[in-house]
Tab-separated table of C-alpha atoms in Angstrom:
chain	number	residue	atom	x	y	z
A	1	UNK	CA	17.851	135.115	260.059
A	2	UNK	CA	15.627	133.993	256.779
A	3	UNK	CA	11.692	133.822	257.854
A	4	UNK	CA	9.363	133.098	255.304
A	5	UNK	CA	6.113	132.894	256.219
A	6	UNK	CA	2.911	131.613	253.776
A	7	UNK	CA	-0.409	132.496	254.206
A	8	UNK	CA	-3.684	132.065	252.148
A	9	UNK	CA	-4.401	128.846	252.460
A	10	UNK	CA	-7.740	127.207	252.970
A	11	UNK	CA	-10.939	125.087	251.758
A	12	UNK	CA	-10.998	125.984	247.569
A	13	UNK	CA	-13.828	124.784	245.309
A	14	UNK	CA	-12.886	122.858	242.626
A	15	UNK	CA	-12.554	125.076	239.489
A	16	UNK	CA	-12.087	127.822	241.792
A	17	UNK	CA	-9.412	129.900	242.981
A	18	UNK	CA	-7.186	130.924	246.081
A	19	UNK	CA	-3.964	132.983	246.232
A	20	UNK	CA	-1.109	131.854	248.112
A	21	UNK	CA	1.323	134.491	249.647
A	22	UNK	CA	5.160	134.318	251.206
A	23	UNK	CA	6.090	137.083	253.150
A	24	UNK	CA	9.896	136.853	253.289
A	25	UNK	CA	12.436	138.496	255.894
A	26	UNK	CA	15.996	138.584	256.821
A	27	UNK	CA	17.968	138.987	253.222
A	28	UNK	CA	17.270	140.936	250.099
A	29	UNK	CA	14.416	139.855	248.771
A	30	UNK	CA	15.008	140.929	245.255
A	31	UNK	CA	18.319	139.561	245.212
A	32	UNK	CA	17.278	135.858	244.940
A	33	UNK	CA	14.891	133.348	242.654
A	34	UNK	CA	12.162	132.101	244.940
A	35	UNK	CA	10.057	129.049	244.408
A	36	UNK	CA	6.978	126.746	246.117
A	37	UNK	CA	7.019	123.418	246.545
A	38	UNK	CA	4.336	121.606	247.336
A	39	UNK	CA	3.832	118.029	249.794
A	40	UNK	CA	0.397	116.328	249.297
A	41	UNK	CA	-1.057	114.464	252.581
A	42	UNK	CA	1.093	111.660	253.633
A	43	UNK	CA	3.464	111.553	250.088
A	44	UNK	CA	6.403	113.110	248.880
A	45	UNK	CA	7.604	116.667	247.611
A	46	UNK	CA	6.892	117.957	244.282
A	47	UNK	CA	8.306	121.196	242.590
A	48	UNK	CA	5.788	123.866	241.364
A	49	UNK	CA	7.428	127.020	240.431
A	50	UNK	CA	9.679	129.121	240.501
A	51	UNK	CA	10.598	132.771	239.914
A	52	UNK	CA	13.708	134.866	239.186
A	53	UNK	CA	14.526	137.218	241.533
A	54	UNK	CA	14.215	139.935	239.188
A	55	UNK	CA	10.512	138.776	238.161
A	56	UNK	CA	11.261	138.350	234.819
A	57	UNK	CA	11.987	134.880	234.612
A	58	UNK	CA	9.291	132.302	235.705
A	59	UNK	CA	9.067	128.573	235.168
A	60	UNK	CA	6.064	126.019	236.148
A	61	UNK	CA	5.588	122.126	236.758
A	62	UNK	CA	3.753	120.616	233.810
A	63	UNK	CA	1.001	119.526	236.457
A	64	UNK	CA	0.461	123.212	236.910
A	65	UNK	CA	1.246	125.386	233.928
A	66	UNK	CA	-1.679	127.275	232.239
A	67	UNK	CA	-3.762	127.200	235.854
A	68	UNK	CA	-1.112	128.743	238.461
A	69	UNK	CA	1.086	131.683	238.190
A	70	UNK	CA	3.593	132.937	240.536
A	71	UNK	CA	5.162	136.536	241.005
A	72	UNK	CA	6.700	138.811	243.409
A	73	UNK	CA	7.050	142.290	244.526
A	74	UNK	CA	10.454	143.351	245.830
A	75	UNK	CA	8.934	146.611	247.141
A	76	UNK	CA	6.863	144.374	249.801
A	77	UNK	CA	9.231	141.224	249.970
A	78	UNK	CA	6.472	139.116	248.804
A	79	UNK	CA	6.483	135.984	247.188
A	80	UNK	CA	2.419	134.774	245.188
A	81	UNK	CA	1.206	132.070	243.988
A	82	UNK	CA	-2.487	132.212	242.046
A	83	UNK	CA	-4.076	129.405	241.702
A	84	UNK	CA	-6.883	128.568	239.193
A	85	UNK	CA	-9.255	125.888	238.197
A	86	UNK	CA	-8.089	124.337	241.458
A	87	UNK	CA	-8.672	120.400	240.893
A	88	UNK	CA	-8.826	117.667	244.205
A	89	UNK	CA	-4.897	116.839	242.938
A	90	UNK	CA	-3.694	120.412	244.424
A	91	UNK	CA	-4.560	119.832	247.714
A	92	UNK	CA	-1.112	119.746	249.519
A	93	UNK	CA	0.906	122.313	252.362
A	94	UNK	CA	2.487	124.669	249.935
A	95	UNK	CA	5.658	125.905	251.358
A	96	UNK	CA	7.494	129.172	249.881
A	97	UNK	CA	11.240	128.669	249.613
A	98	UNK	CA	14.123	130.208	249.206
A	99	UNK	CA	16.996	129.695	245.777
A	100	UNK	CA	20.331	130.325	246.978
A	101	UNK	CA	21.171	132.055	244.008
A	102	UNK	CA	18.874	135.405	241.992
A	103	UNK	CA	17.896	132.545	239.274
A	104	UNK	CA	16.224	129.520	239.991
A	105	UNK	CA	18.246	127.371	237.773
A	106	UNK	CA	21.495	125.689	239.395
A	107	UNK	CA	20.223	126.823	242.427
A	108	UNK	CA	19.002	124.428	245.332
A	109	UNK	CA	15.933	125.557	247.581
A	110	UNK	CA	17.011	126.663	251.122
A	111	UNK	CA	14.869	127.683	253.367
A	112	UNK	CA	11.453	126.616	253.750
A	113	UNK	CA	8.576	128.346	255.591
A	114	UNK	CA	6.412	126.288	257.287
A	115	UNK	CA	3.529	125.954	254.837
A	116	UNK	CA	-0.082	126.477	254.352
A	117	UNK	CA	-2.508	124.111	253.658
A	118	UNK	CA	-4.527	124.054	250.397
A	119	UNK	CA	-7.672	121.316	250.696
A	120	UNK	CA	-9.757	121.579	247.204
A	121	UNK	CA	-12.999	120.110	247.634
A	122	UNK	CA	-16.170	120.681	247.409
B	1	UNK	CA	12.108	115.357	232.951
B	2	UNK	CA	14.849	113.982	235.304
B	3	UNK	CA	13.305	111.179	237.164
B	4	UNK	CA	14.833	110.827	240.936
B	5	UNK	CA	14.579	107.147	242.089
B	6	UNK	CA	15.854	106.870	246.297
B	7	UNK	CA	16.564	103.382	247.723
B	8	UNK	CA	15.244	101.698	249.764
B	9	UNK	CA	11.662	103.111	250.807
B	10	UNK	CA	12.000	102.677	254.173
B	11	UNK	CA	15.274	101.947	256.636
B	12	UNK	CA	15.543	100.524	259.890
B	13	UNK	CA	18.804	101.096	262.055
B	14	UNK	CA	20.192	100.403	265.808
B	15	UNK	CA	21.278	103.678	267.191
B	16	UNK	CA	24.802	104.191	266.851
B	17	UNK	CA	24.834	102.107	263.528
B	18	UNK	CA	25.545	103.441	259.726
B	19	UNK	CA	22.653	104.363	257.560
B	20	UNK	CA	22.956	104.610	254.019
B	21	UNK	CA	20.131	106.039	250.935
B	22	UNK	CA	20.492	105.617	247.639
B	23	UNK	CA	19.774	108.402	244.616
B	24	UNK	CA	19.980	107.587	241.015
B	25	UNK	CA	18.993	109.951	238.499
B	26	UNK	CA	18.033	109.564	235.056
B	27	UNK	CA	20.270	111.817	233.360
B	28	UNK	CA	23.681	113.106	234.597
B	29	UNK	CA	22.886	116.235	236.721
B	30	UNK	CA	26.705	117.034	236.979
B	31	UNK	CA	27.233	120.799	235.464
B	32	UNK	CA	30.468	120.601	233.677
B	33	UNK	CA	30.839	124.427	233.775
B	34	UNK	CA	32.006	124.196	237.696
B	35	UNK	CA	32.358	120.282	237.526
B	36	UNK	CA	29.716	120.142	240.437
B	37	UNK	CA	26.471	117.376	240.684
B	38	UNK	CA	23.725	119.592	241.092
B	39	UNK	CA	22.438	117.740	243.767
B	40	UNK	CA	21.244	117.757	247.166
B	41	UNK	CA	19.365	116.193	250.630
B	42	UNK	CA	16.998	117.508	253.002
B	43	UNK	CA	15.710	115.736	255.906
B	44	UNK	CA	12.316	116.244	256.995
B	45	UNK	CA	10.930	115.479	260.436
B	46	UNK	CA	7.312	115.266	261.107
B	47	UNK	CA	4.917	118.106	260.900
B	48	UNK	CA	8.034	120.677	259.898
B	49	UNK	CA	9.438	122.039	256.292
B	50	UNK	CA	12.535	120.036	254.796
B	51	UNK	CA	15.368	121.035	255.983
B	52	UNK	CA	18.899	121.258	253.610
B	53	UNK	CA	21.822	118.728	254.734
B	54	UNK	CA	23.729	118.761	251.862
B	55	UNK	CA	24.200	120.767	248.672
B	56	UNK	CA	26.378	120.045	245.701
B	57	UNK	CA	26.154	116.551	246.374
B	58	UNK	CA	28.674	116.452	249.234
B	59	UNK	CA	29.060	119.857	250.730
B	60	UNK	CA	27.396	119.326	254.253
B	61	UNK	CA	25.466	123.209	255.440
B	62	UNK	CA	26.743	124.689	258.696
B	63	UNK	CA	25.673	123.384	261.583
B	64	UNK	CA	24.797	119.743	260.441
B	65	UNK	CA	26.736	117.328	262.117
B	66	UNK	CA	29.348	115.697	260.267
B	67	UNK	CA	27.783	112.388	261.103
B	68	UNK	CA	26.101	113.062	257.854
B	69	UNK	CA	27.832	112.713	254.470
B	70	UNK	CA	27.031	112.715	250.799
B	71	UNK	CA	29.262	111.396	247.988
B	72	UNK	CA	28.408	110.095	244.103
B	73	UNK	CA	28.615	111.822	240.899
B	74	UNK	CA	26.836	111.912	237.422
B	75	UNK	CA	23.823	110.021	238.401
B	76	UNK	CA	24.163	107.808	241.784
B	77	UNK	CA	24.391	109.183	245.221
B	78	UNK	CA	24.687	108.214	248.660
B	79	UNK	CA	23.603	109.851	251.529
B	80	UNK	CA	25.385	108.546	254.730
B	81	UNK	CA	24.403	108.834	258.572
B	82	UNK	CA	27.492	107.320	260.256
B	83	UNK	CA	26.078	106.761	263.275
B	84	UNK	CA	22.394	107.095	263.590
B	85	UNK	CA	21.579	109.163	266.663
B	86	UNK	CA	17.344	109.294	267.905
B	87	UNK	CA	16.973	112.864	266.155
B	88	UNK	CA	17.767	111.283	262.906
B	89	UNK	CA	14.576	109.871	262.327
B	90	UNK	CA	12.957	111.518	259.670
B	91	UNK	CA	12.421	111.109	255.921
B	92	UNK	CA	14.743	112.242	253.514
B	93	UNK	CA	14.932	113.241	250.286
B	94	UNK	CA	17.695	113.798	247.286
B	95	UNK	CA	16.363	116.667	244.838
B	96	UNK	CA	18.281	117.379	241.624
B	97	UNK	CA	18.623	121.344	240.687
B	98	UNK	CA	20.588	120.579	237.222
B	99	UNK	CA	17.535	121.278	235.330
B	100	UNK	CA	13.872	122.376	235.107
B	101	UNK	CA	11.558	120.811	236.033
B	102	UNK	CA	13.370	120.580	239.418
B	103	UNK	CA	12.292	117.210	240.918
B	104	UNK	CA	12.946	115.421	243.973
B	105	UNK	CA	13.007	111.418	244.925
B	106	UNK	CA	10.260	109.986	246.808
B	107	UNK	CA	11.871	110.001	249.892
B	108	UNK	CA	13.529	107.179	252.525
B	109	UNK	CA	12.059	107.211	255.719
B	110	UNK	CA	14.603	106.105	258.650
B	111	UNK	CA	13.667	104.726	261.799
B	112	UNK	CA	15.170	102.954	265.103
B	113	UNK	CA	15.816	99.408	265.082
């Protein structure tokens, strides 16, 4: 069975920073693209990134490009997300998710962990 | 950007009665490679993750009841619940995975009548 559990959330300053993580059982890790997704309070779902399965390949929602990055490491079946001058807009449950393919394009998203909330305020 | 645009907002059915949401996308997401919409649904209940009904536009995942269906191609979908049982109520969204930036409609909430 697929578990993918997220961690890191929490209170952020704005400006500041917090790293998300994804720690990702039941298949080979490396084998597949992973992304996050993220679901503000109350609204709808919005794409943030996502990441080849290899590492190599990474692509990023306009709202966040330049301020988060993702990456992996196969070794530890972990899935990151850093996130930089954090702004009142990011606060949303990020949830870690699984591309059924080992790149993220073509590819729907399938699992989802559970999420972790992000609140940015100060 | 490929904008996702659901219909209607909000749905109201008697149980044991057809449900039907709407997805129209801006551009074409079918991938003429494989001849496949790169499309699919997820319904989310609340306080839990979405959850994947149907890839490829119309192939429904194991273990979702076929009361569920998907059809369309190009750029309008449907997502069908033939006969809406109480654990159907939930939001759902389409989300196209033709091309970056992946996006995903705004969601149709569906509730008892």
């Amino acid at each position: 069975e697929v578990v993918l559990v997220e961690s890191g959330g929490g209170l952020g300053k704005p400006g500041g920073s917090l790293r998300l993580s994804c720690a990702a059982s039941g298949f080979t890790f490396g084998s597949y693209a992973m992304g996050w997704v993220r679901q503000a309070p109350g609204k709808g779902l919005e794409w943030v990134s996502s990441v080849s399965g290899s590492g190599g390949s990474t692509y990023y929602a306009e709202s966040v490009r330049g301020r988060f990055v993702i990456s992996r490491d196969n070794s530890k079946n972990t899935l990151f997300l850093e996130m930089n001058s954090l702004r009142a807009g990011d606060t949303a449950v990020y949830y870690c998710a699984k591309h059924y393919g080992d790149d993220w394009r073509l590819n729907w998203l399938d699992p989802w962990g559970q999420g972790t909330l992000v609140t940015v305020s100060s | 950007d490929i904008g996702m645009t659901q219909s209607p907002d909000s749905l109201a059915v008697s149980l044991g009665e057809r449900a039907t949401i709407n997805c129209k996308s801006s551009q074409s997401v079918l991938y003429r490679s494989t001849q496949r919409n790169c499309l699919a649904w997820y319904q989310q209940k609340p306080g839990q993750p979405p959850k994947l009904l149907i890839s490829w536009a119309s192939t429904r995942e194991n273990g979702v009841p076929d009361r569920f269906s998907g059809s369309g191609s190009g750029t309008d979908f449907t997502l069908t619940i033939s006969s809406l049982q109480a654990e159907d109520v939930a939001v759902y969204y389409c989300h196209q995975y033709f091309s970056a930036p992946l996006t995903f409609g705004g969601g149709t909430k569906v509730e008892i009548k």
